mmCIF file of C-alpha atoms in Angstrom:
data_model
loop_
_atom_site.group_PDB
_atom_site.id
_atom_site.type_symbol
_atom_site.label_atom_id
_atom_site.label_comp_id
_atom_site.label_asym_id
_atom_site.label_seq_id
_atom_site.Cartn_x
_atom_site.Cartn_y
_atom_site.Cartn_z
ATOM 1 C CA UNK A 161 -15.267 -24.246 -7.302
ATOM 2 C CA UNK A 162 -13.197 -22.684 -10.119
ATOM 3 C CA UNK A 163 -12.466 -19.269 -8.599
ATOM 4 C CA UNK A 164 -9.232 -17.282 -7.819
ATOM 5 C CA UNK A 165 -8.802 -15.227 -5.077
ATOM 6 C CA UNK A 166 -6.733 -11.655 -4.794
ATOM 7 C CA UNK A 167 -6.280 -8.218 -3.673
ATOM 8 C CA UNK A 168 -8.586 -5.620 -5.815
ATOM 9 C CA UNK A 169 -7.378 -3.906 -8.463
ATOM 10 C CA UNK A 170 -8.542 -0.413 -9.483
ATOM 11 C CA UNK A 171 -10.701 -1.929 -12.279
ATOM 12 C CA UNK A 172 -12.305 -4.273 -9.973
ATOM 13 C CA UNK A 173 -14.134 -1.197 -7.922
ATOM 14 C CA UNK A 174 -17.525 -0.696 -10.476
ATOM 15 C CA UNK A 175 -17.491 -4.556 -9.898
ATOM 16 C CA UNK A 176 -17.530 -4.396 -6.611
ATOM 17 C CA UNK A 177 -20.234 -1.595 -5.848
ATOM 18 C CA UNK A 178 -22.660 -3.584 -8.543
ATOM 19 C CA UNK A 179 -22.092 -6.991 -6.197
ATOM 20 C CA UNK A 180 -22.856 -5.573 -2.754
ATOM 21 C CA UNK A 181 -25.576 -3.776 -4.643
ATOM 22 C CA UNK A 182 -27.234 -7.256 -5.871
ATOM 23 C CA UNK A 183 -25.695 -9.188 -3.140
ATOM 24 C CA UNK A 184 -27.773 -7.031 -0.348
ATOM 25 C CA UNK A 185 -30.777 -6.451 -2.515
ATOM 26 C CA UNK A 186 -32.927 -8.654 0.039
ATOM 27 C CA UNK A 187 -31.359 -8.370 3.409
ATOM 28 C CA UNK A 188 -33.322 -6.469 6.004
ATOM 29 C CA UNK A 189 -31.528 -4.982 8.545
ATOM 30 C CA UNK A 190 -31.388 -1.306 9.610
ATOM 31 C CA UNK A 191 -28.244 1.216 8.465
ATOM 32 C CA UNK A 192 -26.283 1.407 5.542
ATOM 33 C CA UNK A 193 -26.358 -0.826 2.650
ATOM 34 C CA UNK A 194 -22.977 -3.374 1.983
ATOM 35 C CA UNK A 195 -22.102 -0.999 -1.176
ATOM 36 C CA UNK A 196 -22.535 2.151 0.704
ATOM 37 C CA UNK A 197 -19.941 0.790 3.577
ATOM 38 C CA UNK A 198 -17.869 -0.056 1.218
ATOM 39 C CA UNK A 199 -17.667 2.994 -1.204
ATOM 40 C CA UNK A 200 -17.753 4.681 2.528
ATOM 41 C CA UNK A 201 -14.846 3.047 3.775
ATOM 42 C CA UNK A 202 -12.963 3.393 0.093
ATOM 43 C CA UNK A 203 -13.512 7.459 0.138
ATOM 44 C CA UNK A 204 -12.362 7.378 3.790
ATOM 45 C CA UNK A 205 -9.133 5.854 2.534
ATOM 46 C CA UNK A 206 -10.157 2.900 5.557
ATOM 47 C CA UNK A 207 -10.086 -0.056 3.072
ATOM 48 C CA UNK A 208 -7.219 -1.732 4.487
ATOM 49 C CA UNK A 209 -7.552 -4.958 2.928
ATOM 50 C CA UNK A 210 -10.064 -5.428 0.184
ATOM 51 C CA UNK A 211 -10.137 -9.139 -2.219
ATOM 52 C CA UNK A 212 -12.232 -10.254 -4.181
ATOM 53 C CA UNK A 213 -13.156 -14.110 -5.771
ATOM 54 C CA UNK A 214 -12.718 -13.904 -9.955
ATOM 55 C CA UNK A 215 -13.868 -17.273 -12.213
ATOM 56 C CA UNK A 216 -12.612 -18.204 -14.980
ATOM 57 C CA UNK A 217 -13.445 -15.174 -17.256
ATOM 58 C CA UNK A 218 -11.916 -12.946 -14.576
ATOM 59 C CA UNK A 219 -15.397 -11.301 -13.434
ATOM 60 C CA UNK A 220 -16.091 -10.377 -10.174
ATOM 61 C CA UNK A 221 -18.371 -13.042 -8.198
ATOM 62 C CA UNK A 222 -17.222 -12.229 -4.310
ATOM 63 C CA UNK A 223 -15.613 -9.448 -2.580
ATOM 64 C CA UNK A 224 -14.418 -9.331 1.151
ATOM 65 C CA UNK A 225 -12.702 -6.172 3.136
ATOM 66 C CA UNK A 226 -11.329 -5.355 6.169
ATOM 67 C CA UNK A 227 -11.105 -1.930 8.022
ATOM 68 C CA UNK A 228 -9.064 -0.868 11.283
ATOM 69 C CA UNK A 229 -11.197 -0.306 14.203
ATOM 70 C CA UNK A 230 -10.008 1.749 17.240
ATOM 71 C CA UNK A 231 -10.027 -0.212 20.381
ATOM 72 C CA UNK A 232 -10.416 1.110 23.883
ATOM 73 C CA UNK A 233 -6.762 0.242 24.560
ATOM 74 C CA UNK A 234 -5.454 2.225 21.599
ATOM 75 C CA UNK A 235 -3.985 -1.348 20.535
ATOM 76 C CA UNK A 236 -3.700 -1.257 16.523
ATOM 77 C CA UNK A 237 -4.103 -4.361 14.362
ATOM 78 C CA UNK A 238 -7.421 -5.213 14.815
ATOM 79 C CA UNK A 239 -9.854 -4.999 12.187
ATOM 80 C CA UNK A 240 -13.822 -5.326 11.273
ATOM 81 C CA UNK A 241 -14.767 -6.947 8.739
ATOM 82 C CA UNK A 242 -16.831 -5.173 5.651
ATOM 83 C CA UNK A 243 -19.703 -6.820 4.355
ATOM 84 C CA UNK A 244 -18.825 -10.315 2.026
ATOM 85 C CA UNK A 245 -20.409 -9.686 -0.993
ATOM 86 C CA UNK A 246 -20.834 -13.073 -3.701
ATOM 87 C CA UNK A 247 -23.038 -13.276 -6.516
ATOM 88 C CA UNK A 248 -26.379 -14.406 -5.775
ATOM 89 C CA UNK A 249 -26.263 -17.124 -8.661
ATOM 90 C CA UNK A 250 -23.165 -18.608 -6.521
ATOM 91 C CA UNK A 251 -23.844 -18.143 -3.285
ATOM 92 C CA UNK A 252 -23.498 -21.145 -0.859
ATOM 93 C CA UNK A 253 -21.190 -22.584 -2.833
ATOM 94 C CA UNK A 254 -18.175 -21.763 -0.784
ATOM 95 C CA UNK A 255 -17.062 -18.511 -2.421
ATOM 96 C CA UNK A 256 -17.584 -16.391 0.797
ATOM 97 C CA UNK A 257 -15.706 -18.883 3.020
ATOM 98 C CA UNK A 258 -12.995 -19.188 1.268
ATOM 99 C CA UNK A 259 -12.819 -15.019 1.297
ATOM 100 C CA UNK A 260 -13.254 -15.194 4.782
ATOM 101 C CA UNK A 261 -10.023 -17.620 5.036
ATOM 102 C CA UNK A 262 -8.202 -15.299 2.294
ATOM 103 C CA UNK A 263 -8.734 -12.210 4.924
ATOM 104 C CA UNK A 264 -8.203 -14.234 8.050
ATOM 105 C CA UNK A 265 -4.675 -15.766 6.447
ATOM 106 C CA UNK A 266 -3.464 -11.586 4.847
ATOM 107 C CA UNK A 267 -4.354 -10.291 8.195
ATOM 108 C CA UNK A 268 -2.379 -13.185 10.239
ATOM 109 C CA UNK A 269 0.468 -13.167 7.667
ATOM 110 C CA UNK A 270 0.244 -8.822 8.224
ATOM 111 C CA UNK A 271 0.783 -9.331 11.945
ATOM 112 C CA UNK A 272 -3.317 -8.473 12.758
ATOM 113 C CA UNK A 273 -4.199 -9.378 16.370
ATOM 114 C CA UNK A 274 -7.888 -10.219 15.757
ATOM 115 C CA UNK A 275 -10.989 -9.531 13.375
ATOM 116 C CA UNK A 276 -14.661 -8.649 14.612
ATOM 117 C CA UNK A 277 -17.580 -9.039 12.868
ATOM 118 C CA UNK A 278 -21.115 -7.444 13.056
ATOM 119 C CA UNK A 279 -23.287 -9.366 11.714
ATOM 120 C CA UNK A 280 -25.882 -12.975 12.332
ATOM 121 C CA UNK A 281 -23.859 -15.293 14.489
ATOM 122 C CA UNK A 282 -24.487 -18.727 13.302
ATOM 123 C CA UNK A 283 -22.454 -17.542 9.791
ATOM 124 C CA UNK A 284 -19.732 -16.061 11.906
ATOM 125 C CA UNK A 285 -19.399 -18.687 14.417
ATOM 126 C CA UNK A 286 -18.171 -21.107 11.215
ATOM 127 C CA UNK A 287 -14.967 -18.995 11.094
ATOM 128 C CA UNK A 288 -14.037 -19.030 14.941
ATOM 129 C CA UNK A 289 -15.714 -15.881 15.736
ATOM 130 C CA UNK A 290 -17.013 -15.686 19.424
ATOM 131 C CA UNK A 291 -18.984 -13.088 21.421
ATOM 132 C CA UNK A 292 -16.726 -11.821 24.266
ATOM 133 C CA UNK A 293 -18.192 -9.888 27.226
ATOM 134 C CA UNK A 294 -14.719 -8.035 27.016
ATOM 135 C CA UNK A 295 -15.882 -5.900 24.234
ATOM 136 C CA UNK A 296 -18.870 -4.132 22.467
ATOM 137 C CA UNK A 297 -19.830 -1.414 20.110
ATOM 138 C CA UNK A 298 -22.573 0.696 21.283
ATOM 139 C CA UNK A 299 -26.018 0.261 19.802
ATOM 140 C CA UNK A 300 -25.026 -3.755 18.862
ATOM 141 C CA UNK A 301 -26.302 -6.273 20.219
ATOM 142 C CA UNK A 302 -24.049 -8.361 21.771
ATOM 143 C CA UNK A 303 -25.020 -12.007 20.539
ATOM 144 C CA UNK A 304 -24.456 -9.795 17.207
ATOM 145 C CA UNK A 305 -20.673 -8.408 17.530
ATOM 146 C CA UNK A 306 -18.572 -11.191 18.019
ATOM 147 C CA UNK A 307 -14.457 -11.869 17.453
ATOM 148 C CA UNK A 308 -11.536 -13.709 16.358
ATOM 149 C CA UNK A 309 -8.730 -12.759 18.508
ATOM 150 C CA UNK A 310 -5.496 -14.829 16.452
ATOM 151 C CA UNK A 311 -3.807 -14.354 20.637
ATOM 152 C CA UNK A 312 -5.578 -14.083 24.249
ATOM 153 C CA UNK A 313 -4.516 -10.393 24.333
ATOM 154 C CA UNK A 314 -8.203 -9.270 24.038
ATOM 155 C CA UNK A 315 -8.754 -5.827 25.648
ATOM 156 C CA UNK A 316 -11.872 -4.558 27.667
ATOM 157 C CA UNK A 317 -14.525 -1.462 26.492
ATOM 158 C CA UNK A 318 -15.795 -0.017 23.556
ATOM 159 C CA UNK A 319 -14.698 -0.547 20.117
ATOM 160 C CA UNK A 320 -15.153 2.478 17.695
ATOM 161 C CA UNK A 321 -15.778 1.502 14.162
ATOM 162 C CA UNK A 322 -15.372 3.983 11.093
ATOM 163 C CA UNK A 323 -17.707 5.717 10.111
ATOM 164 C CA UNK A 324 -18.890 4.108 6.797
ATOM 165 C CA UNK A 325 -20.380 1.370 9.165
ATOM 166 C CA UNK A 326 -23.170 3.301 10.282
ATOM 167 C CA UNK A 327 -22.853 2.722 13.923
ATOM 168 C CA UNK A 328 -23.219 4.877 17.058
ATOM 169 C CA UNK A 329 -19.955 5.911 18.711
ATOM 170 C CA UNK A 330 -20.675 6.468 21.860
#
């Protein structure tokens, strides 16, 4: 895997939008598409970290993101991940795991208590994500929210995500 992997730069963002376009074409799954929670989340100024994968030639093949979520606790530093967007031509060749351990490593290295993920379990369980009774967002499935606490300080309720995610609040 020749690939490089760093924070976005404004030129990057038409690259982006076209990958999560292609890169969601054939999922089927109710709410907002991956480009329209990320151009969402970009508008709302909620992008708090955003990378992407480049090869060789410096175009776009993967893009990860990360967004602050408000916990029942008020506790800041936790954060949901956006959809991982790669190329459909290179996907499962590691690309979106090694965005994954990009974000996990910038959050840890930020001082980020945990990251949650909505999303199909068995790819989420790879990176140490876990559901945990302690917390849910409303209208998810539980087996389908699951998180990676980097300490045991997990608190207990509802987790509000922003907006550009599509899900119910309350």
């Amino acid at each position: 895997m020749n690939i490089t992997i760093r924070s976005e730069e404004p030129g990057d963002i038409p690259s982006i939008a076209a990958l999560a376009k292609v890169s969601d074409r054939d999922e089927k799954r109710p709410g907002p598409r991956h480009h329209e929670i990320i151009d969402g989340l970009r508008a709302d100024e909620q992008l708090w970290l955003s990378l992407v994968a480049v090869n060789m030639d410096q175009a776009v093949i993967g893009h990860i993101g990360l967004a602050e979520v408000a916990m029942p606790d008020g506790a800041r530093g936790w954060y949901a991940v956006a959809p991982v967007s790669v190329m459909p031509t290179r996907q499962s060749t590691g690309i979106g795991g090694a965005l994954v351990n990009a974000a996990v490593t910038e959050a840890r290295n930020a001082g980020a208590r945990g990251l949650m993920v909505i999303g199909r379990p068995e790819l989420s369980a790879r990176f140490g994500c876990a559901p945990d009774p302690r917390l849910s967002v409303a209208k998810v499935e539980p087996e389908r929210f699951q998180i990676f606490p980097f300490s045991g300080d997990v608190p207990t309720g509802v987790v509000v995500y922003p907006a550009a995610f599509g899900h119910a609040t309350g």
